[in-house]
Every structure is written in C-alpha cells, then in structure tokens.
Amino acid sequence: MRLFIAIEIPEEIKKDIAEIQSNLKYSGVEAGWTRPEGIHLTLKFLGEVAQPKVPEIMTALASLIKNMPAFRLSVAGAGVFPNLKNARVAWIGISGETERLLKLQSSIESAMEEVGFKRENRPFIPHLTLGRIKNVRSRDELLSEFNRIKDIKLPDFSVQAVSLMKSDLRPSGAVYTEIVNVALT
C-alpha cells in the first residue's frame, strides 16, 4: 500500500482553496486539479509499504509525537513550481509557526529513516498542491491570477495531530484514507 504522513487541513479552509482553484481554472490553466477534500500537508511520502511494516511506522510516529505540542499554521501565498515561465505545479503556501512545522517534519524524516525509509534529498518546502499543470493557454492570464493571489492569507488553524495516510490511485484521482491519527500534546 502507498503511505504518507500528513497534516489534515480544516474543511472551511479546503472550501476557500476550492474557490482559488476555480479561479485558476478560469484563467486558462489546464491541470490535474487536487480534489479539495484530498488536500493535505504532506510531511513525508513513504511510498509502497508492506502491511507488516505498518505497526513499526505507527509506533515510531507515536513515540516521536507524544511530547510535541500543538501549534498554529495558516495558508498564505501562492505560486508555481519551478517558476511561472515553466509552471508544472500550482501551490498555495503555509505560514505561521513554521519553525515548529519544520522541526516536526525533520523529526519525522529522522524517525522514518530509523525504520528503513530513505531520507528525502530535497529541502522541505511547506505547501499544498492545488494542481499539476498540463497546459497554460495564456501566460498573461496565469501571471495576472497569481499576482492577484500571491499574497492571499486564509484563516489560521491549530495543528492538533499528524496522520498516517493511505493513498489509493484511481482513474478519477487519488483517494486518501487515514490509517492512524496521532495527537500532539
């Protein structure tokens, strides 16, 4: 099964993100849009994992998180990877207590390395994927829309837990199922 570790985003923020996606669609961007109900903040992608390994992951995650306090984040800013000229992924950013988020993600990276998962080589850039861009009909419209939303700030939220998630790839898009939710203190 395909697994990853993530922070769930509150439903009211997902609704605001859906509106942002809708505006991007009308600006001439053709993309594989992330379904709003599936938007989450990925902390570590584990990939294909055999069922017998899951309890070990859950134990490592619970041990790591048991003494970590809850913290606050907000959804703010928007952009594309790698850049506007060669846009491949549309994203919305994360702000707030990002130093705590970075510490949490780094700790998860280390804990998962101890149970046999490779450490990610790329630096962690906290973001929520809006969509994977296939075609941009008008660079000017795309630029205009991102200039309009680049400084957007949605309400902040409390990060109370971290989830081990399963991803099922289907023709209609990925379906995510929570395996375990580990509460922060």
GROMACS .gro file of C-alpha atoms in nm:
model
  185
    1MET     CA    1   0.000   0.000   0.000
    2ARG     CA    2   0.111   0.359  -0.070
    3LEU     CA    3   0.158   0.553   0.252
    4PHE     CA    4   0.245   0.906   0.357
    5ILE     CA    5   0.246   1.115   0.675
    6ALA     CA    6   0.048   1.438   0.669
    7ILE     CA    7  -0.135   1.715   0.850
    8GLU     CA    8  -0.505   1.738   0.768
    9ILE     CA    9  -0.641   2.078   0.665
   10PRO     CA   10  -0.971   2.201   0.816
   11GLU     CA   11  -1.278   2.174   0.590
   12GLU     CA   12  -1.352   2.550   0.591
   13ILE     CA   13  -1.004   2.620   0.455
   14LYS     CA   14  -1.047   2.349   0.190
   15LYS     CA   15  -1.360   2.536   0.072
   16ASP     CA   16  -1.157   2.858   0.032
   17ILE     CA   17  -0.889   2.664  -0.155
   18ALA     CA   18  -1.155   2.520  -0.390
   19GLU     CA   19  -1.255   2.877  -0.480
   20ILE     CA   20  -0.891   2.964  -0.556
   21GLN     CA   21  -0.868   2.654  -0.778
   22SER     CA   22  -1.185   2.757  -0.959
   23ASN     CA   23  -1.039   3.100  -1.036
   24LEU     CA   24  -0.722   2.938  -1.169
   25LYS     CA   25  -0.926   2.710  -1.395
   26TYR     CA   26  -1.094   3.013  -1.550
   27SER     CA   27  -0.759   3.185  -1.603
   28GLY     CA   28  -0.664   2.938  -1.875
   29VAL     CA   29  -0.476   2.676  -1.674
   30GLU     CA   30  -0.537   2.313  -1.768
   31ALA     CA   31  -0.431   2.091  -1.480
   32GLY     CA   32  -0.494   1.777  -1.291
   33TRP     CA   33  -0.657   1.958  -1.000
   34THR     CA   34  -0.628   1.819  -0.650
   35ARG     CA   35  -0.976   1.745  -0.520
   36PRO     CA   36  -1.036   1.989  -0.232
   37GLU     CA   37  -1.136   1.707   0.005
   38GLY     CA   38  -0.797   1.546  -0.059
   39ILE     CA   39  -0.582   1.850   0.013
   40HIS     CA   40  -0.337   1.791   0.298
   41LEU     CA   41   0.012   1.899   0.403
   42THR     CA   42   0.244   1.608   0.327
   43LEU     CA   43   0.529   1.575   0.576
   44LYS     CA   44   0.682   1.252   0.445
   45PHE     CA   45   0.595   1.030   0.149
   46LEU     CA   46   0.677   0.669   0.233
   47GLY     CA   47   0.574   0.506  -0.096
   48GLU     CA   48   0.482   0.138  -0.127
   49VAL     CA   49   0.489  -0.026   0.215
   50ALA     CA   50   0.422  -0.390   0.304
   51GLN     CA   51   0.143  -0.439   0.560
   52PRO     CA   52   0.378  -0.596   0.824
   53LYS     CA   53   0.580  -0.269   0.831
   54VAL     CA   54   0.279  -0.051   0.925
   55PRO     CA   55   0.284  -0.120   1.305
   56GLU     CA   56   0.652  -0.024   1.316
   57ILE     CA   57   0.573   0.306   1.140
   58MET     CA   58   0.283   0.373   1.376
   59THR     CA   59   0.498   0.303   1.683
   60ALA     CA   60   0.778   0.530   1.562
   61LEU     CA   61   0.532   0.807   1.481
   62ALA     CA   62   0.354   0.781   1.818
   63SER     CA   63   0.684   0.779   2.007
   64LEU     CA   64   0.807   1.085   1.820
   65ILE     CA   65   0.490   1.292   1.857
   66LYS     CA   66   0.396   1.213   2.219
   67ASN     CA   67   0.590   1.513   2.356
   68MET     CA   68   0.534   1.761   2.074
   69PRO     CA   69   0.298   2.050   2.143
   70ALA     CA   70   0.021   2.161   1.910
   71PHE     CA   71   0.097   2.470   1.701
   72ARG     CA   72  -0.073   2.712   1.461
   73LEU     CA   73  -0.036   2.743   1.085
   74SER     CA   74  -0.212   2.941   0.816
   75VAL     CA   75  -0.249   2.905   0.444
   76ALA     CA   76  -0.085   3.203   0.278
   77GLY     CA   77   0.073   3.297  -0.051
   78ALA     CA   78   0.061   3.110  -0.380
   79GLY     CA   79   0.287   3.022  -0.667
   80VAL     CA   80   0.407   2.757  -0.906
   81PHE     CA   81   0.698   2.516  -0.920
   82PRO     CA   82   0.954   2.556  -1.066
   83ASN     CA   83   0.864   2.908  -1.194
   84LEU     CA   84   0.595   3.099  -1.388
   85LYS     CA   85   0.775   3.053  -1.720
   86ASN     CA   86   0.777   2.673  -1.686
   87ALA     CA   87   0.485   2.616  -1.445
   88ARG     CA   88   0.434   2.249  -1.355
   89VAL     CA   89   0.271   2.257  -1.010
   90ALA     CA   90   0.035   2.523  -0.874
   91TRP     CA   91   0.055   2.556  -0.496
   92ILE     CA   92  -0.062   2.759  -0.201
   93GLY     CA   93   0.182   2.823   0.082
   94ILE     CA   94   0.196   2.768   0.455
   95SER     CA   95   0.290   3.027   0.716
   96GLY     CA   96   0.252   3.069   1.091
   97GLU     CA   97   0.461   2.870   1.336
   98THR     CA   98   0.667   2.723   1.054
   99GLU     CA   99   0.972   2.669   1.277
  100ARG     CA  100   0.767   2.412   1.471
  101LEU     CA  101   0.643   2.262   1.146
  102LEU     CA  102   0.999   2.231   1.015
  103LYS     CA  103   1.113   2.070   1.341
  104LEU     CA  104   0.822   1.823   1.324
  105GLN     CA  105   0.895   1.735   0.963
  106SER     CA  106   1.267   1.692   1.029
  107SER     CA  107   1.193   1.468   1.329
  108ILE     CA  108   0.958   1.256   1.119
  109GLU     CA  109   1.224   1.230   0.848
  110SER     CA  110   1.475   1.103   1.107
  111ALA     CA  111   1.231   0.861   1.271
  112MET     CA  112   1.129   0.712   0.937
  113GLU     CA  113   1.494   0.676   0.836
  114GLU     CA  114   1.546   0.471   1.153
  115VAL     CA  115   1.272   0.228   1.045
  116GLY     CA  116   1.414   0.188   0.695
  117PHE     CA  117   1.288   0.472   0.475
  118LYS     CA  118   1.527   0.686   0.272
  119ARG     CA  119   1.570   1.046   0.376
  120GLU     CA  120   1.432   1.295   0.124
  121ASN     CA  121   1.715   1.472  -0.063
  122ARG     CA  122   1.517   1.786  -0.146
  123PRO     CA  123   1.457   2.051   0.118
  124PHE     CA  124   1.108   2.051   0.271
  125ILE     CA  125   0.902   2.339   0.130
  126PRO     CA  126   0.568   2.351   0.312
  127HIS     CA  127   0.287   2.388   0.058
  128LEU     CA  128  -0.047   2.249  -0.050
  129THR     CA  129  -0.066   2.128  -0.409
  130LEU     CA  130  -0.354   2.289  -0.598
  131GLY     CA  131  -0.287   2.101  -0.921
  132ARG     CA  132  -0.033   1.957  -1.162
  133ILE     CA  133  -0.026   2.184  -1.464
  134LYS     CA  134  -0.063   2.026  -1.807
  135ASN     CA  135  -0.105   2.334  -2.024
  136VAL     CA  136  -0.126   2.711  -1.988
  137ARG     CA  137  -0.335   2.870  -2.262
  138SER     CA  138  -0.236   3.224  -2.164
  139ARG     CA  139   0.079   3.308  -1.968
  140ASP     CA  140  -0.054   3.663  -1.921
  141GLU     CA  141  -0.375   3.538  -1.759
  142LEU     CA  142  -0.178   3.296  -1.540
  143LEU     CA  143   0.058   3.573  -1.433
  144SER     CA  144  -0.236   3.805  -1.362
  145GLU     CA  145  -0.415   3.543  -1.150
  146PHE     CA  146  -0.101   3.457  -0.950
  147ASN     CA  147  -0.028   3.826  -0.895
  148ARG     CA  148  -0.381   3.853  -0.757
  149ILE     CA  149  -0.344   3.557  -0.516
  150LYS     CA  150   0.030   3.559  -0.438
  151ASP     CA  151  -0.029   3.740  -0.107
  152ILE     CA  152  -0.354   3.564  -0.013
  153LYS     CA  153  -0.395   3.474   0.354
  154LEU     CA  154  -0.662   3.235   0.479
  155PRO     CA  155  -0.757   3.193   0.847
  156ASP     CA  156  -0.507   3.018   1.070
  157PHE     CA  157  -0.571   2.679   1.225
  158SER     CA  158  -0.437   2.466   1.506
  159VAL     CA  159  -0.234   2.159   1.418
  160GLN     CA  160  -0.357   1.907   1.673
  161ALA     CA  161  -0.246   1.580   1.512
  162VAL     CA  162  -0.042   1.407   1.245
  163SER     CA  163  -0.193   1.131   1.030
  164LEU     CA  164  -0.055   0.821   0.865
  165MET     CA  165  -0.245   0.809   0.537
  166LYS     CA  166  -0.301   0.552   0.266
  167SER     CA  167  -0.326   0.663  -0.098
  168ASP     CA  168  -0.527   0.460  -0.348
  169LEU     CA  169  -0.467   0.568  -0.707
  170ARG     CA  170  -0.780   0.551  -0.919
  171PRO     CA  171  -0.869   0.678  -1.268
  172SER     CA  172  -1.079   0.951  -1.105
  173GLY     CA  173  -0.785   1.060  -0.886
  174ALA     CA  174  -0.621   0.956  -0.561
  175VAL     CA  175  -0.838   0.857  -0.267
  176TYR     CA  176  -0.688   0.909   0.078
  177THR     CA  177  -0.774   0.708   0.387
  178GLU     CA  178  -0.646   0.781   0.734
  179ILE     CA  179  -0.485   0.475   0.897
  180VAL     CA  180  -0.400   0.638   1.228
  181ASN     CA  181  -0.421   0.985   1.378
  182VAL     CA  182  -0.156   1.071   1.640
  183ALA     CA  183  -0.243   1.366   1.863
  184LEU     CA  184   0.007   1.634   1.953
  185THR     CA  185   0.013   1.734   2.322
   0.00000   0.00000   0.00000
